[in-house]
Amino acid sequence: HAGGGGGPWRGDLMTHRLSYNPHLHTSRTFLVMVEALAAPPEQFPAFDLVPPAADGPLPHFIPRPEEIEEVRGIVRRAAGRDAVGPLILLNPNAGDLLPLRRWPPERYVELARRLTAKYPELYIIFTGSPGEAPAAAALAAEAGSDRCLCLAGRTTLRQLLVLYGLAEVLVTNDSGPAHFAALTRTRTVVLFGPETPALYAPISPQACTLWAGLVCSPCVSAQGGRRSSCRNNLCMQRITVDEVFTQVCRLYEARSAGS
């Protein structure tokens, strides 16, 4: 409910005219909406509640054994091999509805090259939706290694969750995959720019966020209808391949060491 503030009007869709608080992590905003159901609608927008923290046990996706074998088969067929080593997933988000959130695609290529050069056992898998498949396949091919594969558009959403559970690390921009992966064992490196990790970071101890924190960032918010006048996402360009590579290596080696 916009009330006296800005933002898109949704009040007529709600039973409780709940004010949006832009200083709360989005997970806490949703918890507040649940808590509001037990309160009289007529008292809103005032709400005598300290927002609950999203610090309970996280849900965990547990696939069936046959689902794990099915996805392993998809990976083996894509690689053309009977045995495939540890997996690192790259989600370039080539068809994102908010292009400002994209990390430059050539940096995913450079990251893949550096990872395959440092770790000869690793396989890199580019993921994405069916609409992103051609662009993701081109990036995988440009990486120039037979250990760089593309599975964009080749899995269902449930199979993608299984794939996350099989992977050691996922690199993605601020988007749905970062939160889906929080349901699994994989560690994530999440790249933020036009939106802030203070509100949208995955609520998972497995997630590492990178954000340049430029003075113009964040420029996109729910209150502003996720509109921005920016046409040059310097906030994402400022995140270097060196930074991401360092974090991926740290997480991968910690996983390999069992920590």
PDB file of C-alpha atoms in Angstrom:
ATOM      1  CA  HIS A   1       0.000   0.000   0.000  1.00  0.00           C
ATOM      2  CA  ALA A   2       1.632   3.216  -1.160  1.00  0.00           C
ATOM      3  CA  GLY A   3      -0.005   5.370   1.529  1.00  0.00           C
ATOM      4  CA  GLY A   4       1.671   8.761   1.635  1.00  0.00           C
ATOM      5  CA  GLY A   5       4.861   7.525  -0.007  1.00  0.00           C
ATOM      6  CA  GLY A   6       5.846   6.799  -3.567  1.00  0.00           C
ATOM      7  CA  GLY A   7       5.749   3.558  -5.451  1.00  0.00           C
ATOM      8  CA  PRO A   8       3.213   1.579  -7.450  1.00  0.00           C
ATOM      9  CA  TRP A   9      -0.311   1.361  -6.062  1.00  0.00           C
ATOM     10  CA  ARG A  10      -1.322  -2.121  -4.949  1.00  0.00           C
ATOM     11  CA  GLY A  11      -3.636  -1.188  -2.094  1.00  0.00           C
ATOM     12  CA  ASP A  12      -6.838  -2.297  -3.805  1.00  0.00           C
ATOM     13  CA  LEU A  13      -5.446  -5.826  -4.123  1.00  0.00           C
ATOM     14  CA  MET A  14      -4.873  -6.207  -0.377  1.00  0.00           C
ATOM     15  CA  THR A  15      -7.109  -6.860   2.623  1.00  0.00           C
ATOM     16  CA  HIS A  16      -4.607  -5.069   4.905  1.00  0.00           C
ATOM     17  CA  ARG A  17      -3.179  -1.708   3.825  1.00  0.00           C
ATOM     18  CA  LEU A  18       0.369  -2.541   4.797  1.00  0.00           C
ATOM     19  CA  SER A  19       3.018   0.119   4.201  1.00  0.00           C
ATOM     20  CA  TYR A  20       6.152  -0.931   2.334  1.00  0.00           C
ATOM     21  CA  ASN A  21       9.310  -0.381   4.370  1.00  0.00           C
ATOM     22  CA  PRO A  22      12.298  -0.033   1.988  1.00  0.00           C
ATOM     23  CA  HIS A  23      14.764  -0.525   4.860  1.00  0.00           C
ATOM     24  CA  LEU A  24      13.829  -4.168   5.474  1.00  0.00           C
ATOM     25  CA  HIS A  25      15.344  -7.140   3.699  1.00  0.00           C
ATOM     26  CA  THR A  26      12.712  -8.490   1.330  1.00  0.00           C
ATOM     27  CA  SER A  27      12.480 -11.774   3.256  1.00  0.00           C
ATOM     28  CA  ARG A  28      11.415  -9.795   6.351  1.00  0.00           C
ATOM     29  CA  THR A  29       8.880  -7.852   4.285  1.00  0.00           C
ATOM     30  CA  PHE A  30       7.174 -11.100   3.319  1.00  0.00           C
ATOM     31  CA  LEU A  31       7.219 -12.321   6.926  1.00  0.00           C
ATOM     32  CA  VAL A  32       5.550  -9.075   7.980  1.00  0.00           C
ATOM     33  CA  MET A  33       2.818  -9.687   5.397  1.00  0.00           C
ATOM     34  CA  VAL A  34       2.132 -13.072   6.987  1.00  0.00           C
ATOM     35  CA  GLU A  35       2.069 -11.579  10.495  1.00  0.00           C
ATOM     36  CA  ALA A  36      -0.374  -8.927   9.286  1.00  0.00           C
ATOM     37  CA  LEU A  37      -3.032 -11.538   8.578  1.00  0.00           C
ATOM     38  CA  ALA A  38      -3.617 -11.992  12.320  1.00  0.00           C
ATOM     39  CA  ALA A  39      -4.238  -8.263  12.883  1.00  0.00           C
ATOM     40  CA  PRO A  40      -7.494  -6.294  12.360  1.00  0.00           C
ATOM     41  CA  PRO A  41      -7.464  -4.767   8.841  1.00  0.00           C
ATOM     42  CA  GLU A  42      -8.859  -1.463  10.092  1.00  0.00           C
ATOM     43  CA  GLN A  43      -5.726  -0.666  12.159  1.00  0.00           C
ATOM     44  CA  PHE A  44      -3.491  -0.315   9.126  1.00  0.00           C
ATOM     45  CA  PRO A  45      -1.230   1.295   7.933  1.00  0.00           C
ATOM     46  CA  ALA A  46      -0.102   1.587  11.608  1.00  0.00           C
ATOM     47  CA  PHE A  47       1.302  -1.770  12.732  1.00  0.00           C
ATOM     48  CA  ASP A  48       2.639  -2.322  16.240  1.00  0.00           C
ATOM     49  CA  LEU A  49       5.109  -5.052  15.315  1.00  0.00           C
ATOM     50  CA  VAL A  50       8.875  -5.328  15.367  1.00  0.00           C
ATOM     51  CA  PRO A  51       9.684  -7.058  12.052  1.00  0.00           C
ATOM     52  CA  PRO A  52      10.646 -10.685  12.609  1.00  0.00           C
ATOM     53  CA  ALA A  53      14.094 -11.771  11.485  1.00  0.00           C
ATOM     54  CA  ALA A  54      14.375 -14.461   8.840  1.00  0.00           C
ATOM     55  CA  ASP A  55      16.744 -16.485  10.991  1.00  0.00           C
ATOM     56  CA  GLY A  56      14.900 -19.781  11.294  1.00  0.00           C
ATOM     57  CA  PRO A  57      16.026 -23.005   9.635  1.00  0.00           C
ATOM     58  CA  LEU A  58      16.122 -22.660   5.870  1.00  0.00           C
ATOM     59  CA  PRO A  59      14.141 -25.031   3.663  1.00  0.00           C
ATOM     60  CA  HIS A  60      16.272 -27.553   1.819  1.00  0.00           C
ATOM     61  CA  PHE A  61      15.549 -29.154  -1.534  1.00  0.00           C
ATOM     62  CA  ILE A  62      16.054 -32.918  -1.399  1.00  0.00           C
ATOM     63  CA  PRO A  63      15.806 -34.597  -4.799  1.00  0.00           C
ATOM     64  CA  ARG A  64      14.993 -38.246  -5.272  1.00  0.00           C
ATOM     65  CA  PRO A  65      17.926 -40.564  -6.167  1.00  0.00           C
ATOM     66  CA  GLU A  66      16.532 -41.151  -9.646  1.00  0.00           C
ATOM     67  CA  GLU A  67      16.365 -37.389 -10.232  1.00  0.00           C
ATOM     68  CA  ILE A  68      20.036 -37.041  -9.322  1.00  0.00           C
ATOM     69  CA  GLU A  69      20.996 -39.802 -11.735  1.00  0.00           C
ATOM     70  CA  GLU A  70      18.809 -38.254 -14.444  1.00  0.00           C
ATOM     71  CA  VAL A  71      20.589 -34.889 -14.179  1.00  0.00           C
ATOM     72  CA  ARG A  72      23.998 -36.546 -14.021  1.00  0.00           C
ATOM     73  CA  GLY A  73      23.044 -38.237 -17.266  1.00  0.00           C
ATOM     74  CA  ILE A  74      22.160 -34.879 -18.840  1.00  0.00           C
ATOM     75  CA  VAL A  75      25.595 -33.550 -17.855  1.00  0.00           C
ATOM     76  CA  ARG A  76      27.412 -36.646 -19.132  1.00  0.00           C
ATOM     77  CA  ARG A  77      25.622 -36.480 -22.480  1.00  0.00           C
ATOM     78  CA  ALA A  78      26.428 -32.780 -22.842  1.00  0.00           C
ATOM     79  CA  ALA A  79      30.090 -33.517 -22.101  1.00  0.00           C
ATOM     80  CA  GLY A  80      30.164 -36.605 -24.296  1.00  0.00           C
ATOM     81  CA  ARG A  81      31.895 -38.535 -21.506  1.00  0.00           C
ATOM     82  CA  ASP A  82      30.991 -41.235 -19.019  1.00  0.00           C
ATOM     83  CA  ALA A  83      32.741 -39.460 -16.137  1.00  0.00           C
ATOM     84  CA  VAL A  84      32.576 -35.746 -15.364  1.00  0.00           C
ATOM     85  CA  GLY A  85      34.518 -33.913 -12.644  1.00  0.00           C
ATOM     86  CA  PRO A  86      33.358 -31.230 -10.206  1.00  0.00           C
ATOM     87  CA  LEU A  87      30.971 -28.612 -11.587  1.00  0.00           C
ATOM     88  CA  ILE A  88      30.947 -24.823 -11.436  1.00  0.00           C
ATOM     89  CA  LEU A  89      27.870 -23.112 -12.856  1.00  0.00           C
ATOM     90  CA  LEU A  90      27.811 -19.709 -14.572  1.00  0.00           C
ATOM     91  CA  ASN A  91      24.468 -17.965 -15.063  1.00  0.00           C
ATOM     92  CA  PRO A  92      25.104 -15.062 -17.490  1.00  0.00           C
ATOM     93  CA  ASN A  93      21.418 -14.059 -17.516  1.00  0.00           C
ATOM     94  CA  ALA A  94      21.555 -13.116 -21.179  1.00  0.00           C
ATOM     95  CA  GLY A  95      17.803 -12.519 -21.427  1.00  0.00           C
ATOM     96  CA  ASP A  96      17.255 -10.636 -18.193  1.00  0.00           C
ATOM     97  CA  LEU A  97      14.244  -8.331 -18.118  1.00  0.00           C
ATOM     98  CA  LEU A  98      16.442  -5.833 -16.267  1.00  0.00           C
ATOM     99  CA  PRO A  99      19.600  -5.580 -18.441  1.00  0.00           C
ATOM    100  CA  LEU A 100      21.238  -3.226 -15.938  1.00  0.00           C
ATOM    101  CA  ARG A 101      21.832  -6.249 -13.691  1.00  0.00           C
ATOM    102  CA  ARG A 102      24.010  -8.051 -16.243  1.00  0.00           C
ATOM    103  CA  TRP A 103      27.710  -8.548 -15.698  1.00  0.00           C
ATOM    104  CA  PRO A 104      29.492  -8.078 -19.051  1.00  0.00           C
ATOM    105  CA  PRO A 105      29.228 -11.422 -20.878  1.00  0.00           C
ATOM    106  CA  GLU A 106      32.860 -11.433 -21.968  1.00  0.00           C
ATOM    107  CA  ARG A 107      33.812 -11.563 -18.289  1.00  0.00           C
ATOM    108  CA  TYR A 108      31.994 -14.869 -17.888  1.00  0.00           C
ATOM    109  CA  VAL A 109      34.094 -16.165 -20.778  1.00  0.00           C
ATOM    110  CA  GLU A 110      37.312 -14.948 -19.161  1.00  0.00           C
ATOM    111  CA  LEU A 111      36.242 -16.416 -15.811  1.00  0.00           C
ATOM    112  CA  ALA A 112      35.559 -19.802 -17.440  1.00  0.00           C
ATOM    113  CA  ARG A 113      38.962 -19.763 -19.144  1.00  0.00           C
ATOM    114  CA  ARG A 114      40.794 -18.967 -15.929  1.00  0.00           C
ATOM    115  CA  LEU A 115      38.936 -21.607 -13.918  1.00  0.00           C
ATOM    116  CA  THR A 116      39.536 -24.396 -16.439  1.00  0.00           C
ATOM    117  CA  ALA A 117      43.208 -23.404 -16.656  1.00  0.00           C
ATOM    118  CA  LYS A 118      43.689 -23.449 -12.869  1.00  0.00           C
ATOM    119  CA  TYR A 119      41.655 -26.575 -12.137  1.00  0.00           C
ATOM    120  CA  PRO A 120      42.040 -29.281 -14.808  1.00  0.00           C
ATOM    121  CA  GLU A 121      39.403 -31.423 -13.097  1.00  0.00           C
ATOM    122  CA  LEU A 122      36.656 -28.779 -13.304  1.00  0.00           C
ATOM    123  CA  TYR A 123      33.738 -28.615 -15.707  1.00  0.00           C
ATOM    124  CA  ILE A 124      32.043 -25.256 -16.318  1.00  0.00           C
ATOM    125  CA  ILE A 125      28.342 -25.257 -17.148  1.00  0.00           C
ATOM    126  CA  PHE A 126      26.550 -22.209 -18.532  1.00  0.00           C
ATOM    127  CA  THR A 127      22.883 -22.163 -17.485  1.00  0.00           C
ATOM    128  CA  GLY A 128      19.847 -20.124 -18.471  1.00  0.00           C
ATOM    129  CA  SER A 129      16.312 -20.196 -19.803  1.00  0.00           C
ATOM    130  CA  PRO A 130      15.370 -21.548 -23.261  1.00  0.00           C
ATOM    131  CA  GLY A 131      15.389 -17.990 -24.619  1.00  0.00           C
ATOM    132  CA  GLU A 132      18.928 -17.498 -23.337  1.00  0.00           C
ATOM    133  CA  ALA A 133      20.240 -20.748 -24.817  1.00  0.00           C
ATOM    134  CA  PRO A 134      21.817 -19.361 -28.034  1.00  0.00           C
ATOM    135  CA  ALA A 135      23.711 -16.608 -26.177  1.00  0.00           C
ATOM    136  CA  ALA A 136      24.800 -18.975 -23.388  1.00  0.00           C
ATOM    137  CA  ALA A 137      25.961 -21.573 -25.930  1.00  0.00           C
ATOM    138  CA  ALA A 138      28.015 -18.911 -27.717  1.00  0.00           C
ATOM    139  CA  LEU A 139      29.715 -17.946 -24.451  1.00  0.00           C
ATOM    140  CA  ALA A 140      30.506 -21.588 -23.661  1.00  0.00           C
ATOM    141  CA  ALA A 141      31.988 -22.060 -27.129  1.00  0.00           C
ATOM    142  CA  GLU A 142      34.027 -18.849 -26.851  1.00  0.00           C
ATOM    143  CA  ALA A 143      35.599 -20.140 -23.631  1.00  0.00           C
ATOM    144  CA  GLY A 144      37.444 -22.597 -25.871  1.00  0.00           C
ATOM    145  CA  SER A 145      37.438 -25.722 -23.714  1.00  0.00           C
ATOM    146  CA  ASP A 146      35.680 -29.058 -24.077  1.00  0.00           C
ATOM    147  CA  ARG A 147      35.069 -28.771 -20.342  1.00  0.00           C
ATOM    148  CA  CYS A 148      32.808 -25.745 -20.875  1.00  0.00           C
ATOM    149  CA  LEU A 149      29.245 -26.894 -21.533  1.00  0.00           C
ATOM    150  CA  CYS A 150      25.880 -25.206 -22.062  1.00  0.00           C
ATOM    151  CA  LEU A 151      22.707 -26.554 -20.457  1.00  0.00           C
ATOM    152  CA  ALA A 152      20.608 -23.407 -20.913  1.00  0.00           C
ATOM    153  CA  GLY A 153      17.076 -24.452 -21.813  1.00  0.00           C
ATOM    154  CA  ARG A 154      17.883 -28.146 -21.452  1.00  0.00           C
ATOM    155  CA  THR A 155      16.493 -28.721 -17.956  1.00  0.00           C
ATOM    156  CA  THR A 156      13.235 -28.210 -16.162  1.00  0.00           C
ATOM    157  CA  LEU A 157      13.235 -25.919 -13.132  1.00  0.00           C
ATOM    158  CA  ARG A 158      13.271 -28.957 -10.848  1.00  0.00           C
ATOM    159  CA  GLN A 159      16.196 -30.472 -12.770  1.00  0.00           C
ATOM    160  CA  LEU A 160      17.987 -27.128 -12.447  1.00  0.00           C
ATOM    161  CA  LEU A 161      17.634 -27.341  -8.659  1.00  0.00           C
ATOM    162  CA  VAL A 162      19.117 -30.839  -8.798  1.00  0.00           C
ATOM    163  CA  LEU A 163      21.981 -29.458 -10.883  1.00  0.00           C
ATOM    164  CA  TYR A 164      22.588 -26.737  -8.271  1.00  0.00           C
ATOM    165  CA  GLY A 165      22.826 -29.453  -5.645  1.00  0.00           C
ATOM    166  CA  LEU A 166      25.472 -31.268  -7.694  1.00  0.00           C
ATOM    167  CA  ALA A 167      27.589 -28.150  -8.285  1.00  0.00           C
ATOM    168  CA  GLU A 168      30.351 -26.778  -6.106  1.00  0.00           C
ATOM    169  CA  VAL A 169      29.814 -23.077  -6.895  1.00  0.00           C
ATOM    170  CA  LEU A 170      27.305 -20.962  -8.820  1.00  0.00           C
ATOM    171  CA  VAL A 171      28.140 -17.495 -10.176  1.00  0.00           C
ATOM    172  CA  THR A 172      25.128 -15.346 -11.033  1.00  0.00           C
ATOM    173  CA  ASN A 173      23.927 -11.796 -11.006  1.00  0.00           C
ATOM    174  CA  ASP A 174      21.154 -10.654  -8.679  1.00  0.00           C
ATOM    175  CA  SER A 175      18.320 -12.839  -9.991  1.00  0.00           C
ATOM    176  CA  GLY A 176      16.144 -15.859  -9.254  1.00  0.00           C
ATOM    177  CA  PRO A 177      18.882 -18.521  -9.529  1.00  0.00           C
ATOM    178  CA  ALA A 178      20.729 -16.982  -6.558  1.00  0.00           C
ATOM    179  CA  HIS A 179      17.682 -17.660  -4.381  1.00  0.00           C
ATOM    180  CA  PHE A 180      16.862 -21.071  -5.867  1.00  0.00           C
ATOM    181  CA  ALA A 181      20.434 -22.162  -5.154  1.00  0.00           C
ATOM    182  CA  ALA A 182      19.960 -21.239  -1.490  1.00  0.00           C
ATOM    183  CA  LEU A 183      17.739 -24.340  -1.269  1.00  0.00           C
ATOM    184  CA  THR A 184      20.727 -26.562  -2.089  1.00  0.00           C
ATOM    185  CA  ARG A 185      24.282 -27.303  -0.958  1.00  0.00           C
ATOM    186  CA  THR A 186      25.992 -25.188  -3.608  1.00  0.00           C
ATOM    187  CA  ARG A 187      27.886 -22.042  -2.691  1.00  0.00           C
ATOM    188  CA  THR A 188      27.041 -18.915  -4.653  1.00  0.00           C
ATOM    189  CA  VAL A 189      28.795 -15.745  -5.731  1.00  0.00           C
ATOM    190  CA  VAL A 190      26.076 -13.154  -6.401  1.00  0.00           C
ATOM    191  CA  LEU A 191      26.890  -9.969  -8.303  1.00  0.00           C
ATOM    192  CA  PHE A 192      24.920  -6.855  -7.326  1.00  0.00           C
ATOM    193  CA  GLY A 193      24.800  -3.422  -8.941  1.00  0.00           C
ATOM    194  CA  PRO A 194      21.561  -1.532  -9.614  1.00  0.00           C
ATOM    195  CA  GLU A 195      19.922  -3.184  -6.597  1.00  0.00           C
ATOM    196  CA  THR A 196      21.383  -3.654  -3.146  1.00  0.00           C
ATOM    197  CA  PRO A 197      22.317  -6.871  -1.329  1.00  0.00           C
ATOM    198  CA  ALA A 198      21.071  -5.222   1.881  1.00  0.00           C
ATOM    199  CA  LEU A 199      17.541  -5.892   0.626  1.00  0.00           C
ATOM    200  CA  TYR A 200      17.913  -8.728  -1.880  1.00  0.00           C
ATOM    201  CA  ALA A 201      20.865 -10.929  -0.924  1.00  0.00           C
ATOM    202  CA  PRO A 202      19.997 -14.641  -0.586  1.00  0.00           C
ATOM    203  CA  ILE A 203      19.358 -15.527   3.056  1.00  0.00           C
ATOM    204  CA  SER A 204      21.891 -18.324   3.047  1.00  0.00           C
ATOM    205  CA  PRO A 205      25.262 -18.753   4.773  1.00  0.00           C
ATOM    206  CA  GLN A 206      26.421 -20.324   1.488  1.00  0.00           C
ATOM    207  CA  ALA A 207      26.058 -17.030  -0.415  1.00  0.00           C
ATOM    208  CA  CYS A 208      28.826 -14.498  -1.035  1.00  0.00           C
ATOM    209  CA  THR A 209      27.797 -11.123  -2.493  1.00  0.00           C
ATOM    210  CA  LEU A 210      29.930  -8.694  -4.481  1.00  0.00           C
ATOM    211  CA  TRP A 211      28.777  -5.075  -4.797  1.00  0.00           C
ATOM    212  CA  ALA A 212      30.898  -2.106  -5.848  1.00  0.00           C
ATOM    213  CA  GLY A 213      28.797   0.333  -3.793  1.00  0.00           C
ATOM    214  CA  LEU A 214      29.075   3.244  -6.222  1.00  0.00           C
ATOM    215  CA  VAL A 215      27.456   6.498  -5.139  1.00  0.00           C
ATOM    216  CA  CYS A 216      24.773   6.079  -7.833  1.00  0.00           C
ATOM    217  CA  SER A 217      23.971   2.532  -6.741  1.00  0.00           C
ATOM    218  CA  PRO A 218      21.354   1.244  -6.045  1.00  0.00           C
ATOM    219  CA  CYS A 219      19.330   3.115  -8.658  1.00  0.00           C
ATOM    220  CA  VAL A 220      16.499   0.571  -8.902  1.00  0.00           C
ATOM    221  CA  SER A 221      13.900   0.008  -6.188  1.00  0.00           C
ATOM    222  CA  ALA A 222      10.484  -1.533  -5.702  1.00  0.00           C
ATOM    223  CA  GLN A 223       9.156   1.902  -4.743  1.00  0.00           C
ATOM    224  CA  GLY A 224      10.250   3.279  -8.100  1.00  0.00           C
ATOM    225  CA  GLY A 225       8.701   0.444 -10.068  1.00  0.00           C
ATOM    226  CA  ARG A 226      12.217  -0.864 -10.842  1.00  0.00           C
ATOM    227  CA  ARG A 227      12.732   1.923 -13.358  1.00  0.00           C
ATOM    228  CA  SER A 228      16.065   3.676 -13.844  1.00  0.00           C
ATOM    229  CA  SER A 229      17.389   6.337 -16.177  1.00  0.00           C
ATOM    230  CA  CYS A 230      20.797   4.588 -16.237  1.00  0.00           C
ATOM    231  CA  ARG A 231      21.985   3.251 -19.588  1.00  0.00           C
ATOM    232  CA  ASN A 232      25.553   2.378 -18.587  1.00  0.00           C
ATOM    233  CA  ASN A 233      25.783  -0.041 -15.655  1.00  0.00           C
ATOM    234  CA  LEU A 234      29.141   1.063 -14.275  1.00  0.00           C
ATOM    235  CA  CYS A 235      28.175  -0.626 -10.989  1.00  0.00           C
ATOM    236  CA  MET A 236      28.358  -4.050 -12.660  1.00  0.00           C
ATOM    237  CA  GLN A 237      31.354  -3.170 -14.820  1.00  0.00           C
ATOM    238  CA  ARG A 238      33.295  -2.191 -11.703  1.00  0.00           C
ATOM    239  CA  ILE A 239      33.170  -5.833 -10.485  1.00  0.00           C
ATOM    240  CA  THR A 240      36.312  -7.371 -11.954  1.00  0.00           C
ATOM    241  CA  VAL A 241      37.062 -10.883 -13.141  1.00  0.00           C
ATOM    242  CA  ASP A 242      39.863 -10.940 -10.563  1.00  0.00           C
ATOM    243  CA  GLU A 243      37.364 -10.357  -7.729  1.00  0.00           C
ATOM    244  CA  VAL A 244      34.966 -13.044  -8.891  1.00  0.00           C
ATOM    245  CA  PHE A 245      37.750 -15.515  -9.689  1.00  0.00           C
ATOM    246  CA  THR A 246      39.228 -15.049  -6.195  1.00  0.00           C
ATOM    247  CA  GLN A 247      35.889 -15.709  -4.522  1.00  0.00           C
ATOM    248  CA  VAL A 248      35.096 -18.749  -6.680  1.00  0.00           C
ATOM    249  CA  CYS A 249      38.524 -20.257  -5.967  1.00  0.00           C
ATOM    250  CA  ARG A 250      38.106 -19.639  -2.250  1.00  0.00           C
ATOM    251  CA  LEU A 251      34.695 -21.299  -2.146  1.00  0.00           C
ATOM    252  CA  TYR A 252      35.693 -24.191  -4.386  1.00  0.00           C
ATOM    253  CA  GLU A 253      38.840 -24.978  -2.437  1.00  0.00           C
ATOM    254  CA  ALA A 254      36.978 -24.723   0.874  1.00  0.00           C
ATOM    255  CA  ARG A 255      34.397 -27.185  -0.449  1.00  0.00           C
ATOM    256  CA  SER A 256      37.132 -29.507  -1.692  1.00  0.00           C
ATOM    257  CA  ALA A 257      38.775 -29.365   1.740  1.00  0.00           C
ATOM    258  CA  GLY A 258      35.460 -30.282   3.363  1.00  0.00           C
ATOM    259  CA  SER A 259      34.921 -26.959   5.138  1.00  0.00           C
TER     260      SER A 259
END
